[in-house]
PDB file of C-alpha atoms and ligand atoms in Angstrom:
ATOM      1  CA  UNK A   1      79.338 -11.089-114.854  1.00  0.00           C
ATOM      2  CA  UNK A   2      82.550 -11.583-112.623  1.00  0.00           C
ATOM      3  CA  UNK A   3      82.348 -13.687-109.806  1.00  0.00           C
ATOM      4  CA  UNK A   4      84.457 -14.578-106.897  1.00  0.00           C
ATOM      5  CA  UNK A   5      84.616 -17.837-104.950  1.00  0.00           C
ATOM      6  CA  UNK A   6      86.235 -17.631-101.602  1.00  0.00           C
ATOM      7  CA  UNK A   7      86.775 -19.889 -98.522  1.00  0.00           C
ATOM      8  CA  UNK A   8      89.223 -21.867 -96.889  1.00  0.00           C
ATOM      9  CA  UNK A   9      90.982 -25.073 -98.781  1.00  0.00           C
ATOM     10  CA  UNK A  10      88.407 -27.656 -99.023  1.00  0.00           C
ATOM     11  CA  UNK A  11      85.701 -25.549 -99.323  1.00  0.00           C
ATOM     12  CA  UNK A  12      84.527 -26.806-102.616  1.00  0.00           C
ATOM     13  CA  UNK A  13      85.479 -23.631-104.515  1.00  0.00           C
ATOM     14  CA  UNK A  14      86.719 -25.443-107.552  1.00  0.00           C
ATOM     15  CA  UNK A  15      83.413 -27.417-107.640  1.00  0.00           C
ATOM     16  CA  UNK A  16      81.386 -24.656-107.767  1.00  0.00           C
ATOM     17  CA  UNK A  17      83.621 -22.397-110.053  1.00  0.00           C
ATOM     18  CA  UNK A  18      83.332 -25.326-112.702  1.00  0.00           C
ATOM     19  CA  UNK A  19      79.536 -25.395-112.485  1.00  0.00           C
ATOM     20  CA  UNK A  20      79.566 -21.907-112.930  1.00  0.00           C
ATOM     21  CA  UNK A  21      81.585 -21.670-115.893  1.00  0.00           C
ATOM     22  CA  UNK A  22      79.634 -24.320-117.669  1.00  0.00           C
ATOM     23  CA  UNK A  23      76.429 -22.539-117.045  1.00  0.00           C
ATOM     24  CA  UNK A  24      77.431 -19.006-117.846  1.00  0.00           C
ATOM     25  CA  UNK A  25      80.116 -19.828-120.496  1.00  0.00           C
ATOM     26  CA  UNK A  26      82.779 -18.107-118.437  1.00  0.00           C
ATOM     27  CA  UNK A  27      86.489 -18.561-117.477  1.00  0.00           C
ATOM     28  CA  UNK A  28      87.517 -20.491-114.035  1.00  0.00           C
ATOM     29  CA  UNK A  29      90.648 -18.615-112.929  1.00  0.00           C
ATOM     30  CA  UNK A  30      91.878 -20.931-110.527  1.00  0.00           C
ATOM     31  CA  UNK A  31      95.477 -19.774-109.227  1.00  0.00           C
ATOM     32  CA  UNK A  32      96.057 -23.050-107.925  1.00  0.00           C
ATOM     33  CA  UNK A  33      95.299 -24.774-111.084  1.00  0.00           C
ATOM     34  CA  UNK A  34      97.432 -22.382-113.214  1.00  0.00           C
ATOM     35  CA  UNK A  35     100.755 -23.019-110.438  1.00  0.00           C
ATOM     36  CA  UNK A  36     100.442 -26.646-110.499  1.00  0.00           C
ATOM     37  CA  UNK A  37     100.611 -26.469-114.285  1.00  0.00           C
ATOM     38  CA  UNK A  38     103.686 -24.403-114.206  1.00  0.00           C
ATOM     39  CA  UNK A  39     105.168 -27.284-111.743  1.00  0.00           C
ATOM     40  CA  UNK A  40     103.792 -29.913-114.161  1.00  0.00           C
ATOM     41  CA  UNK A  41     105.701 -27.926-117.207  1.00  0.00           C
ATOM     42  CA  UNK A  42     108.740 -27.731-114.798  1.00  0.00           C
ATOM     43  CA  UNK A  43     109.014 -24.028-116.278  1.00  0.00           C
ATOM     44  CA  UNK A  44     111.063 -21.453-114.363  1.00  0.00           C
ATOM     45  CA  UNK A  45     107.795 -20.276-112.544  1.00  0.00           C
ATOM     46  CA  UNK A  46     107.421 -24.016-111.487  1.00  0.00           C
ATOM     47  CA  UNK A  47     110.768 -24.131-110.113  1.00  0.00           C
ATOM     48  CA  UNK A  48     110.285 -21.267-107.832  1.00  0.00           C
ATOM     49  CA  UNK A  49     107.013 -22.290-106.548  1.00  0.00           C
ATOM     50  CA  UNK A  50     107.377 -25.967-105.890  1.00  0.00           C
ATOM     51  CA  UNK A  51     108.581 -25.793-102.584  1.00  0.00           C
ATOM     52  CA  UNK A  52     106.380 -23.367-101.319  1.00  0.00           C
ATOM     53  CA  UNK A  53     103.280 -24.861-102.448  1.00  0.00           C
ATOM     54  CA  UNK A  54     104.283 -28.666-101.096  1.00  0.00           C
ATOM     55  CA  UNK A  55     104.827 -26.857 -97.850  1.00  0.00           C
ATOM     56  CA  UNK A  56     101.460 -25.185 -97.627  1.00  0.00           C
ATOM     57  CA  UNK A  57     102.624 -21.553 -98.109  1.00  0.00           C
ATOM     58  CA  UNK A  58     101.721 -18.876-100.369  1.00  0.00           C
ATOM     59  CA  UNK A  59     103.259 -18.437-103.640  1.00  0.00           C
ATOM     60  CA  UNK A  60     104.619 -14.662-103.941  1.00  0.00           C
ATOM     61  CA  UNK A  61     102.259 -12.345-104.900  1.00  0.00           C
ATOM     62  CA  UNK A  62     104.515 -10.957-107.656  1.00  0.00           C
ATOM     63  CA  UNK A  63     103.801 -14.614-109.683  1.00  0.00           C
ATOM     64  CA  UNK A  64     100.099 -15.057-108.831  1.00  0.00           C
ATOM     65  CA  UNK A  65      99.342 -11.088-109.965  1.00  0.00           C
ATOM     66  CA  UNK A  66     100.796 -11.739-113.053  1.00  0.00           C
ATOM     67  CA  UNK A  67      99.013 -14.814-113.861  1.00  0.00           C
ATOM     68  CA  UNK A  68      95.784 -13.207-113.152  1.00  0.00           C
ATOM     69  CA  UNK A  69      96.693  -9.880-115.070  1.00  0.00           C
ATOM     70  CA  UNK A  70      96.967 -11.853-118.020  1.00  0.00           C
ATOM     71  CA  UNK A  71      93.460 -13.520-117.779  1.00  0.00           C
ATOM     72  CA  UNK A  72      91.848  -9.941-116.941  1.00  0.00           C
ATOM     73  CA  UNK A  73      92.934  -8.255-119.957  1.00  0.00           C
ATOM     74  CA  UNK A  74      92.353 -11.143-122.202  1.00  0.00           C
ATOM     75  CA  UNK A  75      89.216  -9.682-124.341  1.00  0.00           C
ATOM     76  CA  UNK A  76      87.814 -12.840-124.978  1.00  0.00           C
ATOM     77  CA  UNK A  77      87.606 -12.997-120.915  1.00  0.00           C
ATOM     78  CA  UNK A  78      86.059  -9.979-120.015  1.00  0.00           C
ATOM     79  CA  UNK A  79      83.112  -9.921-117.870  1.00  0.00           C
ATOM     80  CA  UNK A  80      83.308 -13.847-117.683  1.00  0.00           C
ATOM     81  CA  UNK A  81      85.802 -14.385-114.851  1.00  0.00           C
ATOM     82  CA  UNK A  82      85.051 -16.707-112.171  1.00  0.00           C
ATOM     83  CA  UNK A  83      88.025 -16.434-109.579  1.00  0.00           C
ATOM     84  CA  UNK A  84      88.725 -19.603-107.318  1.00  0.00           C
ATOM     85  CA  UNK A  85      91.565 -19.220-105.036  1.00  0.00           C
ATOM     86  CA  UNK A  86      92.198 -15.721-105.849  1.00  0.00           C
ATOM     87  CA  UNK A  87      92.485 -13.289-104.078  1.00  0.00           C
ATOM     88  CA  UNK A  88      94.145 -14.791-100.881  1.00  0.00           C
ATOM     89  CA  UNK A  89      95.467 -11.707 -99.121  1.00  0.00           C
ATOM     90  CA  UNK A  90      94.626  -8.308 -98.664  1.00  0.00           C
ATOM     91  CA  UNK A  91      97.061  -7.084-100.885  1.00  0.00           C
ATOM     92  CA  UNK A  92      95.700  -9.253-103.578  1.00  0.00           C
ATOM     93  CA  UNK A  93      92.441  -8.061-102.986  1.00  0.00           C
ATOM     94  CA  UNK A  94      93.632  -4.464-103.769  1.00  0.00           C
ATOM     95  CA  UNK A  95      95.609  -5.635-106.817  1.00  0.00           C
ATOM     96  CA  UNK A  96      92.303  -7.236-108.189  1.00  0.00           C
ATOM     97  CA  UNK A  97      90.255  -4.270-107.720  1.00  0.00           C
ATOM     98  CA  UNK A  98      92.860  -2.029-109.295  1.00  0.00           C
ATOM     99  CA  UNK A  99      93.152  -4.350-112.555  1.00  0.00           C
ATOM    100  CA  UNK A 100      89.637  -4.649-112.684  1.00  0.00           C
ATOM    101  CA  UNK A 101      89.170  -1.052-112.713  1.00  0.00           C
ATOM    102  CA  UNK A 102      91.743  -0.546-115.090  1.00  0.00           C
ATOM    103  CA  UNK A 103      89.894  -2.861-117.760  1.00  0.00           C
ATOM    104  CA  UNK A 104      86.529  -1.427-117.222  1.00  0.00           C
ATOM    105  CA  UNK A 105      85.238  -4.524-115.053  1.00  0.00           C
ATOM    106  CA  UNK A 106      83.911  -4.831-111.603  1.00  0.00           C
ATOM    107  CA  UNK A 107      83.026  -8.179-109.264  1.00  0.00           C
ATOM    108  CA  UNK A 108      79.184  -8.844-109.438  1.00  0.00           C
ATOM    109  CA  UNK A 109      79.160 -11.403-106.693  1.00  0.00           C
ATOM    110  CA  UNK A 110      81.262 -12.801-104.085  1.00  0.00           C
ATOM    111  CA  UNK A 111      80.329 -16.208-102.587  1.00  0.00           C
ATOM    112  CA  UNK A 112      82.131 -17.190 -99.320  1.00  0.00           C
ATOM    113  CA  UNK A 113      81.756 -20.829 -98.730  1.00  0.00           C
ATOM    114  CA  UNK A 114      82.229 -21.107 -94.979  1.00  0.00           C
ATOM    115  CA  UNK A 115      83.177 -24.221 -93.720  1.00  0.00           C
ATOM    116  CA  UNK A 116      84.811 -25.694 -90.485  1.00  0.00           C
ATOM    117  CA  UNK A 117      88.308 -27.126 -89.848  1.00  0.00           C
ATOM    118  CA  UNK A 118      86.994 -30.729 -89.403  1.00  0.00           C
ATOM    119  CA  UNK A 119      85.225 -30.949 -92.142  1.00  0.00           C
ATOM    120  CA  UNK A 120      87.722 -29.602 -94.297  1.00  0.00           C
ATOM    121  CA  UNK A 121      90.390 -32.245 -92.961  1.00  0.00           C
ATOM    122  CA  UNK A 122      88.000 -34.980 -93.911  1.00  0.00           C
ATOM    123  CA  UNK A 123      87.258 -33.643 -97.319  1.00  0.00           C
ATOM    124  CA  UNK A 124      90.889 -33.097 -98.362  1.00  0.00           C
ATOM    125  CA  UNK A 125      91.758 -36.645 -97.304  1.00  0.00           C
ATOM    126  CA  UNK A 126      89.128 -37.962 -99.374  1.00  0.00           C
ATOM    127  CA  UNK A 127      90.685 -35.626-102.199  1.00  0.00           C
ATOM    128  CA  UNK A 128      94.096 -36.783-101.507  1.00  0.00           C
ATOM    129  CA  UNK A 129      92.953 -40.503-102.753  1.00  0.00           C
ATOM    130  CA  UNK A 130      91.258 -39.269-105.911  1.00  0.00           C
ATOM    131  CA  UNK A 131      93.438 -36.270-107.289  1.00  0.00           C
ATOM    132  CA  UNK A 132      96.871 -37.286-105.374  1.00  0.00           C
ATOM    133  CA  UNK A 133      97.834 -33.663-104.907  1.00  0.00           C
ATOM    134  CA  UNK A 134     100.966 -33.583-103.278  1.00  0.00           C
ATOM    135  CA  UNK A 135     100.093 -30.553-100.802  1.00  0.00           C
ATOM    136  CA  UNK A 136      96.796 -32.738 -99.427  1.00  0.00           C
ATOM    137  CA  UNK A 137      98.820 -34.576 -97.130  1.00  0.00           C
ATOM    138  CA  UNK A 138      97.403 -34.295 -93.123  1.00  0.00           C
ATOM    139  CA  UNK A 139     100.255 -31.732 -92.281  1.00  0.00           C
ATOM    140  CA  UNK A 140     100.161 -29.593 -95.244  1.00  0.00           C
ATOM    141  CA  UNK A 141      96.419 -29.361 -94.981  1.00  0.00           C
ATOM    142  CA  UNK A 142      97.062 -27.976 -91.511  1.00  0.00           C
ATOM    143  CA  UNK A 143      99.410 -25.686 -92.676  1.00  0.00           C
ATOM    144  CA  UNK A 144      97.353 -24.342 -95.327  1.00  0.00           C
ATOM    145  CA  UNK A 145      94.340 -23.902 -93.191  1.00  0.00           C
ATOM    146  CA  UNK A 146      96.592 -22.071 -90.759  1.00  0.00           C
ATOM    147  CA  UNK A 147      98.115 -19.552 -93.689  1.00  0.00           C
ATOM    148  CA  UNK A 148      94.337 -19.548 -94.534  1.00  0.00           C
ATOM    149  CA  UNK A 149      93.339 -18.035 -91.298  1.00  0.00           C
ATOM    150  CA  UNK A 150      96.191 -15.720 -90.943  1.00  0.00           C
ATOM    151  CA  UNK A 151      96.159 -14.003 -94.370  1.00  0.00           C
ATOM    152  CA  UNK A 152      92.915 -14.767 -96.385  1.00  0.00           C
ATOM    153  CA  UNK A 153      90.571 -13.991 -93.252  1.00  0.00           C
ATOM    154  CA  UNK A 154      91.335 -10.218 -93.490  1.00  0.00           C
ATOM    155  CA  UNK A 155      90.102 -10.466 -97.301  1.00  0.00           C
ATOM    156  CA  UNK A 156      86.708 -11.135 -95.914  1.00  0.00           C
ATOM    157  CA  UNK A 157      86.313  -8.091 -93.480  1.00  0.00           C
ATOM    158  CA  UNK A 158      87.459  -6.366 -97.198  1.00  0.00           C
ATOM    159  CA  UNK A 159      84.658  -8.208 -98.949  1.00  0.00           C
ATOM    160  CA  UNK A 160      82.011  -8.321 -96.226  1.00  0.00           C
ATOM    161  CA  UNK A 161      81.181  -4.658 -96.389  1.00  0.00           C
ATOM    162  CA  UNK A 162      80.264  -5.277-100.240  1.00  0.00           C
ATOM    163  CA  UNK A 163      76.461  -5.626-101.257  1.00  0.00           C
ATOM    164  CA  UNK A 164      77.484  -8.244-103.600  1.00  0.00           C
ATOM    165  CA  UNK A 165      78.882 -10.467-100.589  1.00  0.00           C
ATOM    166  CA  UNK A 166      77.184 -13.700 -99.717  1.00  0.00           C
ATOM    167  CA  UNK A 167      77.922 -16.191 -97.192  1.00  0.00           C
ATOM    168  CA  UNK A 168      77.048 -19.726 -97.736  1.00  0.00           C
ATOM    169  CA  UNK A 169      77.312 -22.698 -95.608  1.00  0.00           C
ATOM    170  CA  UNK A 170      80.068 -24.967 -97.409  1.00  0.00           C
ATOM    171  CA  UNK A 171      79.486 -27.802 -95.519  1.00  0.00           C
ATOM    172  CA  UNK A 172      76.271 -28.445 -97.590  1.00  0.00           C
ATOM    173  CA  UNK A 173      75.845 -31.104-100.388  1.00  0.00           C
ATOM    174  CA  UNK A 174      77.433 -29.654-103.653  1.00  0.00           C
ATOM    175  CA  UNK A 175      74.194 -29.271-105.266  1.00  0.00           C
ATOM    176  CA  UNK A 176      72.603 -27.512-102.223  1.00  0.00           C
ATOM    177  CA  UNK A 177      75.361 -24.940-102.357  1.00  0.00           C
ATOM    178  CA  UNK A 178      75.055 -24.726-106.188  1.00  0.00           C
ATOM    179  CA  UNK A 179      71.223 -24.029-105.474  1.00  0.00           C
ATOM    180  CA  UNK A 180      71.785 -21.331-103.094  1.00  0.00           C
ATOM    181  CA  UNK A 181      74.197 -19.698-105.288  1.00  0.00           C
ATOM    182  CA  UNK A 182      71.574 -19.777-107.968  1.00  0.00           C
ATOM    183  CA  UNK A 183      69.149 -17.953-105.541  1.00  0.00           C
ATOM    184  CA  UNK A 184      71.483 -14.961-105.849  1.00  0.00           C
ATOM    185  CA  UNK A 185      72.165 -14.876-109.479  1.00  0.00           C
ATOM    186  CA  UNK A 186      70.027 -13.173-111.435  1.00  0.00           C
ATOM    187  CA  UNK A 187      70.499 -13.757-115.656  1.00  0.00           C
TER     188      UNK A 187
HETATM  189  P1  AMP B 201      94.575 -24.026-104.452  1.00  0.00           P
HETATM  190  O1  AMP B 201      94.419 -25.303-105.516  1.00  0.00           O
HETATM  191  O2  AMP B 201      93.779 -22.896-104.552  1.00  0.00           O
HETATM  192  O3  AMP B 201      93.973 -24.818-103.079  1.00  0.00           O
HETATM  193  O4  AMP B 201      95.995 -23.511-104.123  1.00  0.00           O
HETATM  194  C1  AMP B 201      97.144 -24.824-104.137  1.00  0.00           C
HETATM  195  C2  AMP B 201      98.136 -23.744-103.351  1.00  0.00           C
HETATM  196  O5  AMP B 201      98.545 -22.880-104.425  1.00  0.00           O
HETATM  197  C3  AMP B 201      97.955 -22.709-102.226  1.00  0.00           C
HETATM  198  O6  AMP B 201      98.149 -23.623-101.036  1.00  0.00           O
HETATM  199  C4  AMP B 201      99.033 -21.981-102.484  1.00  0.00           C
HETATM  200  O7  AMP B 201     100.524 -22.455-102.371  1.00  0.00           O
HETATM  201  C5  AMP B 201      99.173 -21.598-104.129  1.00  0.00           C
HETATM  202  N1  AMP B 201      98.374 -20.664-104.401  1.00  0.00           N
HETATM  203  C6  AMP B 201      97.259 -20.881-105.069  1.00  0.00           C
HETATM  204  N2  AMP B 201      96.370 -19.405-105.281  1.00  0.00           N
HETATM  205  C7  AMP B 201      97.266 -18.652-104.669  1.00  0.00           C
HETATM  206  C8  AMP B 201      97.247 -17.376-104.270  1.00  0.00           C
HETATM  207  N3  AMP B 201      96.143 -16.548-104.865  1.00  0.00           N
HETATM  208  N4  AMP B 201      98.126 -16.750-103.748  1.00  0.00           N
HETATM  209  C9  AMP B 201      99.367 -17.236-103.219  1.00  0.00           C
HETATM  210  N5  AMP B 201      99.364 -18.662-103.629  1.00  0.00           N
HETATM  211  C10 AMP B 201      98.231 -19.199-104.054  1.00  0.00           C
END
C-alpha cells in the first residue's frame, strides 16, 4: 500500500506520516527531511539547496526526483511508501506516476489535509520553538505558503479526480485526523 499525504506547510503531513509508517510498517518519504539531511551533511546537494530552502522556495525538481527515485526502486520499500511533501508540483506528480508505473506500483490513498493560512501560521510559529527549523520564521512561512498556492495547488486538481483522493479537515486535532484517515484505509 502506497500513500500520499498532501497539504500546505504546517498541515501536519509529517505527524500523520509517522503514525502511518508505524502502523503499516511503511517508509516515510519526506523530501523535506532528506533535503535537510543533505544540508546537515554539508554535501554537494546541501550546498546547492540551502539558499532556496531558507528562502521558502522549492528545490529543483531534478534533485528531489532523484531522491525519491532511489526510494521507489528500493525493493525493501516497495508498496510501503508514505509520501510526505512529495509531489509538490504537477511535473513532480507526473514523474511520480511514471516511476510508480515503471516499478509496477500505484498510489492507493491520497489524503489531502486542508488547513487555512491563519492556522498554518500559528502552528509553524509553535513548531519553530520546538524544532528550531531555519525556514519556520514568519517571512519564510508566508513565502512557503505562497509557493504552495502557486505551484502545489494545481496538483490538487490533478489528484482530486482520483477515486482514492480524500480531503480531511487538517485543522482538527492530531488524533481526530488520524481516526479519519483510518476510516478510509481497509487492512
Ligand atoms: P517540508 O519539510 O516538506 O515542509 O519542506 C521544507 C522545504 O524543503 C520546502 O519549503 C522546500 O524548500 C523543500 N522541499 C521539500 N520537498 C520538496 C519538493 N517535493 N519539491 C521541491 N522542494 C521541496
